[in-house]
């Protein structure tokens, strides 16, 4: 059955109009394609990309018996025939650009193709020619980015659709109160994956009875703005009752990775983290999931859980993002009083001092710990909770002997005697470049 499709036309190298006309003529010769109408061509400034000459742009209306992927394939072949080379800079100059904008009233969301074209509404050089051809863009569906989904089944279906479209899908689980650390997870996810979904869920299972669940910062409007800025495709914001309906009793048991450090200070914390992440993995079935290295023990627990339960998901551990003075970004930094905020970078100073001592040849564990402790002791506002050297990777206790490659982890409490102490975590790898 024939379908009406609209193709965006563009060129900014060579004989622009001649190339567009030749491309259209070639398109019209493809069996199953008839060019019905072409808008006027107009000169427009390039959007993004390196400095480059202006474009000539327009839109063509076709009638086609080809499927949308086949039509896309034809357009890409014609672009190559016109001399377009693959692998150039993103939004770089080109002798011919043929974008599939609309294909009947179908919505397509695969790794190779999104229809209606996702940036159609932002581009006057597409909107005006479409109007010329009698299409009112305001009447076209405008995909929300990020798509906000609260229903677990809908979130699962969305992800299944992406998987069927052969997308690599990235999941960025969060508890909201997003900051530049989360933004960096999203950017890394964007580089690896075709579609990226964040989750925002303050997970009650991972908070102890005396912890800050009730007052954990909830900043949904700002979070959505950050997710839009970072190009997240969707965000899952379930209610607690949707994640843990009445009668929910199952828990993931955690083991050696959860022993000591955070596991000792927060008894059911990692079981709660592993349970919610396993549930998110089961719903979304992402190809990749992204976690910050600031929570190094959490990453070790989640690696074990992913391996043990056989989730076919690549866990990507992302570097810690820091303020200019070295303080690791955390949603809980907003709790710090101005005085504590000024004192807090002592954690990173202590870690760096141990890193420098190690780089200078110190290999005795006690001596390395003493260097870090010395720095922490100079800051009375920071009450040290633990400082531990662990094996790099799985964070197992270090074997006796010289420290070659290890991770130094620290937690200190600020406002320790007040009603709301603030626990700050940080860690650094010794034997690797800073912040590796
Ligand atoms: O790191 C966090 O924010 C949370 O522990 C996580 C992984 C989103 C699970 O609730």
Short mmCIF file of C-alpha atoms and ligand atoms in Angstrom, two decimals:
data_model
loop_
_atom_site.label_atom_id
_atom_site.label_comp_id
_atom_site.label_asym_id
_atom_site.label_seq_id
_atom_site.Cartn_x
_atom_site.Cartn_y
_atom_site.Cartn_z
CA UNK A 1 0.00 0.00 0.00
CA UNK A 2 1.33 3.43 -0.94
CA UNK A 3 2.24 5.80 1.89
CA UNK A 4 2.82 9.56 1.77
CA UNK A 5 6.25 10.43 3.16
CA UNK A 6 8.07 13.72 3.60
CA UNK A 7 11.82 14.03 3.10
CA UNK A 8 13.92 16.97 4.36
CA UNK A 9 16.37 18.17 1.68
CA UNK A 10 19.67 19.91 2.38
CA UNK A 11 23.11 20.66 0.93
CA UNK A 12 25.90 23.05 1.86
CA UNK A 13 28.83 21.89 -0.29
CA UNK A 14 29.33 22.17 -4.06
CA UNK A 15 26.52 23.02 -6.45
CA UNK A 16 23.86 22.87 -3.77
CA UNK A 17 20.69 23.27 -5.83
CA UNK A 18 21.92 21.04 -8.66
CA UNK A 19 22.79 18.29 -6.15
CA UNK A 20 19.38 18.50 -4.47
CA UNK A 21 17.58 18.39 -7.84
CA UNK A 22 19.74 15.46 -9.01
CA UNK A 23 19.06 13.62 -5.72
CA UNK A 24 15.30 14.15 -6.15
CA UNK A 25 15.44 12.95 -9.75
CA UNK A 26 17.31 9.82 -8.66
CA UNK A 27 14.80 9.28 -5.85
CA UNK A 28 11.96 9.51 -8.41
CA UNK A 29 13.60 6.77 -10.50
CA UNK A 30 13.64 4.27 -7.60
CA UNK A 31 10.90 1.65 -8.15
CA UNK A 32 8.15 2.25 -5.61
CA UNK A 33 8.88 5.97 -5.15
CA UNK A 34 7.07 8.89 -6.81
CA UNK A 35 8.02 12.49 -6.02
CA UNK A 36 4.73 14.37 -5.81
CA UNK A 37 5.77 17.87 -4.81
CA UNK A 38 8.80 19.90 -3.75
CA UNK A 39 8.77 23.07 -1.62
CA UNK A 40 10.82 26.12 -2.50
CA UNK A 41 14.46 25.91 -1.41
CA UNK A 42 15.75 28.45 1.09
CA UNK A 43 19.16 29.40 2.42
CA UNK A 44 19.64 28.74 6.13
CA UNK A 45 22.43 29.02 8.68
CA UNK A 46 23.98 25.69 9.79
CA UNK A 47 22.81 24.29 13.16
CA UNK A 48 25.68 23.02 15.35
CA UNK A 49 28.72 21.26 13.96
CA UNK A 50 32.01 22.89 12.87
CA UNK A 51 32.15 26.27 11.07
CA UNK A 52 30.68 25.61 7.60
CA UNK A 53 28.89 27.31 4.71
CA UNK A 54 25.11 27.98 4.75
CA UNK A 55 22.65 25.32 3.67
CA UNK A 56 20.01 25.21 1.02
CA UNK A 57 16.97 23.46 2.51
CA UNK A 58 13.52 22.31 1.48
CA UNK A 59 11.09 19.40 1.79
CA UNK A 60 9.72 16.90 -0.77
CA UNK A 61 6.47 14.96 -0.61
CA UNK A 62 6.64 11.39 -1.91
CA UNK A 63 4.30 8.54 -2.48
CA UNK A 64 6.05 5.31 -1.74
CA UNK A 65 5.47 1.58 -1.60
CA UNK A 66 8.78 1.12 0.24
CA UNK A 67 8.88 0.43 3.96
CA UNK A 68 10.30 3.22 6.10
CA UNK A 69 13.64 1.40 6.68
CA UNK A 70 13.92 0.70 2.92
CA UNK A 71 13.21 4.35 2.11
CA UNK A 72 15.83 5.38 4.67
CA UNK A 73 18.31 3.00 2.99
CA UNK A 74 17.60 4.54 -0.42
CA UNK A 75 18.12 8.07 0.97
CA UNK A 76 21.41 7.09 2.58
CA UNK A 77 22.62 5.50 -0.68
CA UNK A 78 21.76 8.67 -2.61
CA UNK A 79 23.65 10.75 -0.03
CA UNK A 80 26.70 8.54 -0.57
CA UNK A 81 26.30 8.73 -4.37
CA UNK A 82 26.40 12.53 -4.03
CA UNK A 83 29.79 12.24 -2.30
CA UNK A 84 28.82 12.26 1.38
CA UNK A 85 31.42 10.37 3.39
CA UNK A 86 30.58 8.38 6.50
CA UNK A 87 32.33 9.17 9.77
CA UNK A 88 32.60 12.96 9.31
CA UNK A 89 31.97 15.31 12.26
CA UNK A 90 28.44 15.33 13.73
CA UNK A 91 26.36 17.99 11.94
CA UNK A 92 29.32 18.49 9.57
CA UNK A 93 29.07 19.91 6.02
CA UNK A 94 27.58 17.70 3.30
CA UNK A 95 26.82 17.72 -0.42
CA UNK A 96 23.39 16.13 0.11
CA UNK A 97 21.16 15.46 3.11
CA UNK A 98 17.94 13.48 2.79
CA UNK A 99 16.10 13.10 6.13
CA UNK A 100 12.97 11.00 6.50
CA UNK A 101 10.68 13.42 8.37
CA UNK A 102 7.26 11.75 8.19
CA UNK A 103 6.07 8.35 6.98
CA UNK A 104 2.31 8.34 6.81
CA UNK A 105 1.15 8.75 10.39
CA UNK A 106 3.49 6.05 11.67
CA UNK A 107 5.62 6.47 14.75
CA UNK A 108 8.92 4.65 14.48
CA UNK A 109 11.53 4.43 17.23
CA UNK A 110 14.44 2.17 16.29
CA UNK A 111 18.22 2.43 16.50
CA UNK A 112 18.40 3.70 12.90
CA UNK A 113 15.27 5.76 12.60
CA UNK A 114 12.94 7.97 14.62
CA UNK A 115 9.80 9.17 12.82
CA UNK A 116 8.39 11.82 13.09
CA UNK A 117 11.91 13.25 12.97
CA UNK A 118 12.75 14.12 16.61
CA UNK A 119 14.07 17.63 15.88
CA UNK A 120 11.44 18.56 13.29
CA UNK A 121 9.67 21.03 15.57
CA UNK A 122 12.90 22.90 16.35
CA UNK A 123 13.82 23.61 12.74
CA UNK A 124 12.20 26.51 10.86
CA UNK A 125 13.92 25.31 7.68
CA UNK A 126 11.77 22.16 7.91
CA UNK A 127 8.60 23.68 9.37
CA UNK A 128 8.17 26.40 6.72
CA UNK A 129 8.56 24.06 3.71
CA UNK A 130 6.20 21.56 5.35
CA UNK A 131 3.57 24.31 5.67
CA UNK A 132 4.13 25.20 2.03
CA UNK A 133 3.25 21.59 1.20
CA UNK A 134 0.06 21.80 3.27
CA UNK A 135 1.24 20.03 6.46
CA UNK A 136 0.48 21.89 9.70
CA UNK A 137 3.39 20.94 12.01
CA UNK A 138 1.46 21.97 15.13
CA UNK A 139 -0.92 19.06 14.42
CA UNK A 140 1.95 16.54 14.37
CA UNK A 141 2.77 14.50 17.50
CA UNK A 142 5.50 16.20 19.44
CA UNK A 143 7.51 13.56 21.32
CA UNK A 144 8.23 14.66 24.88
CA UNK A 145 11.89 14.26 25.79
CA UNK A 146 12.28 12.96 28.35
CA UNK A 147 9.10 10.94 28.23
CA UNK A 148 7.91 10.78 31.86
CA UNK A 149 6.59 7.33 32.75
CA UNK A 150 5.17 6.34 36.14
CA UNK A 151 3.64 2.98 35.27
CA UNK A 152 6.08 0.01 35.49
CA UNK A 153 4.36 -1.87 32.65
CA UNK A 154 4.54 1.17 30.40
CA UNK A 155 8.23 1.60 31.22
CA UNK A 156 8.88 -2.06 30.45
CA UNK A 157 6.98 -1.79 27.14
CA UNK A 158 8.91 1.33 26.14
CA UNK A 159 12.22 -0.44 26.74
CA UNK A 160 11.03 -3.58 24.95
CA UNK A 161 10.14 -1.43 21.93
CA UNK A 162 13.66 0.02 21.89
CA UNK A 163 15.16 -3.46 22.14
CA UNK A 164 13.02 -4.65 19.23
CA UNK A 165 14.34 -1.63 17.30
CA UNK A 166 17.85 -3.02 17.94
CA UNK A 167 18.75 -0.09 20.22
CA UNK A 168 21.49 -0.27 22.80
CA UNK A 169 19.60 0.95 25.84
CA UNK A 170 21.19 2.66 28.82
CA UNK A 171 19.64 2.79 32.29
CA UNK A 172 20.75 5.46 34.77
CA UNK A 173 19.14 4.62 38.14
CA UNK A 174 18.97 7.59 40.52
CA UNK A 175 17.10 8.82 43.55
CA UNK A 176 16.67 12.27 41.97
CA UNK A 177 18.10 15.54 43.35
CA UNK A 178 20.18 15.37 40.21
CA UNK A 179 23.49 17.21 39.94
CA UNK A 180 26.46 17.38 37.59
CA UNK A 181 27.56 13.90 38.71
CA UNK A 182 24.31 12.48 37.33
CA UNK A 183 24.69 14.68 34.25
CA UNK A 184 28.04 13.04 33.60
CA UNK A 185 26.48 9.54 33.93
CA UNK A 186 23.86 10.58 31.38
CA UNK A 187 26.51 11.92 29.00
CA UNK A 188 28.51 8.71 29.22
CA UNK A 189 25.31 6.71 28.67
CA UNK A 190 24.47 8.84 25.63
CA UNK A 191 27.89 8.08 24.10
CA UNK A 192 27.40 4.32 24.54
CA UNK A 193 23.67 3.84 23.90
CA UNK A 194 21.00 4.67 21.32
CA UNK A 195 18.39 5.32 24.01
CA UNK A 196 18.87 6.45 27.59
CA UNK A 197 16.34 6.15 30.41
CA UNK A 198 16.90 7.54 33.89
CA UNK A 199 14.93 6.43 36.90
CA UNK A 200 14.02 8.62 39.84
CA UNK A 201 12.89 6.70 42.88
CA UNK A 202 13.75 7.39 46.50
CA UNK A 203 13.90 3.76 47.48
CA UNK A 204 12.60 3.21 51.03
CA UNK A 205 14.22 -0.25 51.24
CA UNK A 206 17.72 1.21 51.33
CA UNK A 207 17.14 3.64 54.22
CA UNK A 208 17.46 2.65 57.85
CA UNK A 209 14.72 3.67 60.34
CA UNK A 210 16.79 6.63 61.64
CA UNK A 211 18.01 7.73 58.23
CA UNK A 212 16.96 10.62 55.98
CA UNK A 213 14.30 8.95 53.79
CA UNK A 214 11.59 11.48 54.69
CA UNK A 215 13.78 14.52 54.16
CA UNK A 216 15.81 13.23 51.21
CA UNK A 217 15.79 16.12 48.67
CA UNK A 218 13.01 15.78 46.07
CA UNK A 219 13.43 18.21 43.18
CA UNK A 220 11.47 16.70 40.28
CA UNK A 221 10.99 19.89 38.22
CA UNK A 222 14.71 20.68 38.25
CA UNK A 223 15.57 17.03 37.62
CA UNK A 224 13.36 16.97 34.51
CA UNK A 225 15.10 20.10 33.20
CA UNK A 226 18.52 18.48 33.70
CA UNK A 227 17.35 15.27 31.99
CA UNK A 228 16.02 17.28 29.02
CA UNK A 229 19.30 19.19 28.80
CA UNK A 230 21.29 15.94 28.82
CA UNK A 231 19.10 14.33 26.14
CA UNK A 232 17.54 11.55 28.26
CA UNK A 233 14.85 9.82 26.21
CA UNK A 234 12.71 8.79 29.16
CA UNK A 235 12.51 8.94 32.92
CA UNK A 236 10.75 6.42 35.13
CA UNK A 237 9.22 7.99 38.24
CA UNK A 238 7.19 5.26 39.93
CA UNK A 239 5.17 5.62 43.10
CA UNK A 240 6.38 3.43 45.98
CA UNK A 241 3.15 1.41 45.74
CA UNK A 242 3.90 0.62 42.08
CA UNK A 243 7.40 -0.64 42.88
CA UNK A 244 6.44 -2.44 46.07
CA UNK A 245 2.74 -3.30 45.91
CA UNK A 246 1.05 -4.76 48.97
CA UNK A 247 2.47 -8.17 49.80
CA UNK A 248 5.89 -7.45 48.28
CA UNK A 249 8.35 -9.43 50.41
CA UNK A 250 11.25 -10.54 48.20
CA UNK A 251 14.73 -9.22 48.91
CA UNK A 252 18.07 -9.76 47.25
CA UNK A 253 20.54 -11.12 49.78
CA UNK A 254 24.01 -9.61 49.51
CA UNK A 255 27.29 -11.09 50.71
CA UNK A 256 30.98 -10.42 51.01
CA UNK A 257 30.96 -7.21 48.92
CA UNK A 258 28.48 -5.68 51.36
CA UNK A 259 30.51 -6.51 54.46
CA UNK A 260 32.17 -3.71 56.41
CA UNK A 261 32.25 -0.02 55.56
CA UNK A 262 28.76 1.11 54.36
CA UNK A 263 27.42 -2.38 54.96
CA UNK A 264 28.43 -2.17 58.64
CA UNK A 265 27.19 1.39 59.12
CA UNK A 266 23.87 0.81 57.30
CA UNK A 267 22.77 -2.80 57.92
CA UNK A 268 20.02 -3.36 55.29
CA UNK A 269 21.19 -0.70 52.90
CA UNK A 270 22.82 -2.84 50.21
CA UNK A 271 20.10 -5.46 50.23
CA UNK A 272 17.66 -2.59 49.56
CA UNK A 273 19.86 -1.17 46.79
CA UNK A 274 20.32 -4.60 45.14
CA UNK A 275 16.58 -5.31 45.37
CA UNK A 276 15.50 -2.08 43.70
CA UNK A 277 18.21 -2.27 41.03
CA UNK A 278 17.32 -5.91 40.26
CA UNK A 279 13.69 -4.84 39.89
CA UNK A 280 14.66 -1.97 37.59
CA UNK A 281 16.87 -4.31 35.55
CA UNK A 282 14.02 -6.82 35.21
CA UNK A 283 11.60 -4.09 34.08
CA UNK A 284 13.86 -2.25 31.64
CA UNK A 285 16.21 -5.06 30.58
CA UNK A 286 18.79 -2.44 29.52
CA UNK A 287 21.90 -3.42 27.57
CA UNK A 288 23.96 -1.11 29.84
CA UNK A 289 23.55 0.46 33.28
CA UNK A 290 25.53 3.39 34.63
CA UNK A 291 26.64 3.99 38.23
CA UNK A 292 28.96 6.52 39.86
CA UNK A 293 32.26 5.39 41.32
CA UNK A 294 31.79 7.67 44.33
CA UNK A 295 29.65 4.84 45.71
CA UNK A 296 32.38 2.27 45.07
CA UNK A 297 31.02 -0.36 47.45
CA UNK A 298 27.57 -0.06 45.86
CA UNK A 299 29.17 -0.74 42.47
CA UNK A 300 30.93 -3.84 43.87
CA UNK A 301 27.63 -5.14 45.34
CA UNK A 302 25.75 -4.48 42.09
CA UNK A 303 28.44 -6.16 39.98
CA UNK A 304 28.10 -9.27 42.12
CA UNK A 305 24.29 -9.20 41.97
CA UNK A 306 24.33 -8.73 38.17
CA UNK A 307 26.74 -11.63 37.72
CA UNK A 308 25.03 -13.94 40.21
CA UNK A 309 21.55 -13.43 38.76
CA UNK A 310 22.80 -13.57 35.17
CA UNK A 311 21.45 -10.22 34.01
CA UNK A 312 22.98 -9.72 30.53
CA UNK A 313 23.75 -6.09 31.30
CA UNK A 314 27.04 -4.21 30.98
CA UNK A 315 27.67 -2.29 34.21
CA UNK A 316 29.52 0.92 33.48
CA UNK A 317 31.32 2.54 36.41
CA UNK A 318 31.69 6.28 35.83
CA UNK A 319 34.31 8.64 37.36
CA UNK A 320 33.47 10.79 40.36
CA UNK A 321 32.64 14.39 39.50
CA UNK A 322 34.03 17.00 41.89
CA UNK A 323 33.54 20.64 42.81
CA UNK A 324 36.51 22.90 42.03
CA UNK A 325 37.77 22.45 45.61
CA UNK A 326 37.68 18.64 45.31
CA UNK A 327 34.43 17.86 47.14
CA UNK A 328 32.77 14.87 45.44
CA UNK A 329 29.29 15.78 44.15
CA UNK A 330 26.47 14.20 46.13
CA UNK A 331 22.77 14.93 46.52
CA UNK A 332 23.43 15.15 50.26
CA UNK A 333 25.89 18.06 49.93
CA UNK A 334 22.86 20.39 50.13
CA UNK A 335 22.50 19.42 53.81
CA UNK A 336 25.91 20.94 54.70
CA UNK A 337 26.01 24.19 56.64
CA UNK A 338 28.25 26.85 55.02
CA UNK A 339 30.99 26.07 57.59
CA UNK A 340 30.79 22.33 56.95
CA UNK A 341 30.73 22.93 53.22
CA UNK A 342 34.03 24.83 53.56
CA UNK A 343 35.47 22.00 55.66
CA UNK A 344 34.24 19.10 53.51
CA UNK A 345 37.02 19.09 50.86
CA UNK A 346 39.29 17.69 53.59
CA UNK A 347 38.16 14.22 52.48
CA UNK A 348 39.61 14.59 49.03
CA UNK A 349 42.75 16.32 50.38
CA UNK A 350 43.34 13.33 52.65
CA UNK A 351 42.84 10.86 49.80
CA UNK A 352 45.14 12.82 47.53
CA UNK A 353 47.86 12.99 50.17
CA UNK A 354 47.79 9.18 50.41
CA UNK A 355 47.79 8.97 46.61
CA UNK A 356 50.86 11.23 46.49
CA UNK A 357 52.64 9.18 49.16
CA UNK A 358 51.90 6.00 47.21
CA UNK A 359 53.12 7.62 43.98
CA UNK A 360 56.32 8.58 45.83
CA UNK A 361 56.92 4.92 46.67
CA UNK A 362 55.22 4.35 50.04
CA UNK A 363 53.83 0.80 50.01
CA UNK A 364 53.08 0.17 53.71
CA UNK A 365 49.31 0.14 54.30
CA UNK A 366 49.58 1.62 57.81
CA UNK A 367 51.78 4.46 56.60
CA UNK A 368 49.41 5.31 53.75
CA UNK A 369 46.43 5.30 56.12
CA UNK A 370 48.36 7.46 58.57
CA UNK A 371 49.01 10.09 55.89
CA UNK A 372 45.28 10.36 55.16
CA UNK A 373 44.35 10.28 58.86
CA UNK A 374 46.79 13.10 59.55
CA UNK A 375 44.92 15.37 57.14
CA UNK A 376 41.50 14.39 58.48
CA UNK A 377 42.62 15.07 62.05
CA UNK A 378 43.33 18.70 61.12
CA UNK A 379 39.63 19.31 60.44
CA UNK A 380 37.60 19.14 63.67
CA UNK A 381 34.28 19.51 61.80
CA UNK A 382 34.85 16.15 60.09
CA UNK A 383 34.30 13.14 62.37
CA UNK A 384 35.99 10.18 60.77
CA UNK A 385 33.73 7.13 60.57
CA UNK A 386 36.01 4.86 58.58
CA UNK A 387 39.09 4.96 56.42
CA UNK A 388 39.93 1.69 54.69
CA UNK A 389 42.28 0.37 52.08
CA UNK A 390 40.65 -2.36 50.01
CA UNK A 391 41.59 -4.43 47.00
CA UNK A 392 40.86 -2.55 43.78
CA UNK A 393 37.78 -3.89 41.93
CA UNK A 394 35.87 -6.13 44.33
CA UNK A 395 36.96 -4.15 47.42
CA UNK A 396 37.93 -7.32 49.30
CA UNK A 397 40.18 -6.80 52.37
CA UNK A 398 43.79 -6.30 51.32
CA UNK A 399 46.19 -9.21 51.66
CA UNK A 400 49.15 -8.40 53.95
CA UNK A 401 52.21 -7.07 52.15
CA UNK A 402 53.08 -4.10 49.99
CA UNK A 403 50.15 -2.06 48.63
CA UNK A 404 50.48 -1.99 44.88
CA UNK A 405 46.98 -1.33 43.56
CA UNK A 406 44.22 -0.53 46.05
CA UNK A 407 41.30 1.77 46.72
CA UNK A 408 41.24 4.05 49.71
CA UNK A 409 37.70 4.71 50.98
CA UNK A 410 36.66 7.29 53.52
CA UNK A 411 33.48 8.35 55.27
CA UNK A 412 33.21 11.25 57.68
CA UNK A 413 30.28 12.80 59.47
CA UNK A 414 29.67 16.51 59.57
CA UNK A 415 27.36 18.16 62.12
CA UNK A 416 27.95 14.87 63.95
CA UNK A 417 26.39 15.98 67.25
CA UNK A 418 23.36 17.72 65.75
CA UNK A 419 19.95 16.19 64.97
CA UNK A 420 20.90 15.64 61.31
CA UNK A 421 24.48 14.48 60.82
CA UNK A 422 25.65 14.47 57.19
CA UNK A 423 27.70 11.46 56.10
CA UNK A 424 29.99 12.15 53.17
CA UNK A 425 31.71 9.37 51.20
CA UNK A 426 34.72 9.52 48.95
CA UNK A 427 37.34 7.17 47.55
CA UNK A 428 40.39 7.14 45.35
CA UNK A 429 42.47 4.50 43.61
CA UNK A 430 46.09 4.28 44.66
CA UNK A 431 48.44 3.08 41.95
CA UNK A 432 46.31 4.58 39.16
CA UNK A 433 46.07 8.14 37.77
CA UNK A 434 44.09 10.52 39.99
CA UNK A 435 40.36 9.76 39.97
CA UNK A 436 40.70 6.66 37.84
O1 LIG B 1 23.07 5.46 44.02
C1 LIG B 1 21.85 5.68 44.13
O2 LIG B 1 21.35 6.80 43.89
C2 LIG B 1 20.92 4.58 44.60
O3 LIG B 1 21.52 3.77 45.55
C3 LIG B 1 20.37 3.72 43.44
C4 LIG B 1 21.48 2.97 42.71
C5 LIG B 1 19.61 4.61 42.45
C6 LIG B 1 19.37 2.67 43.97
O4 LIG B 1 18.30 3.28 44.60
#
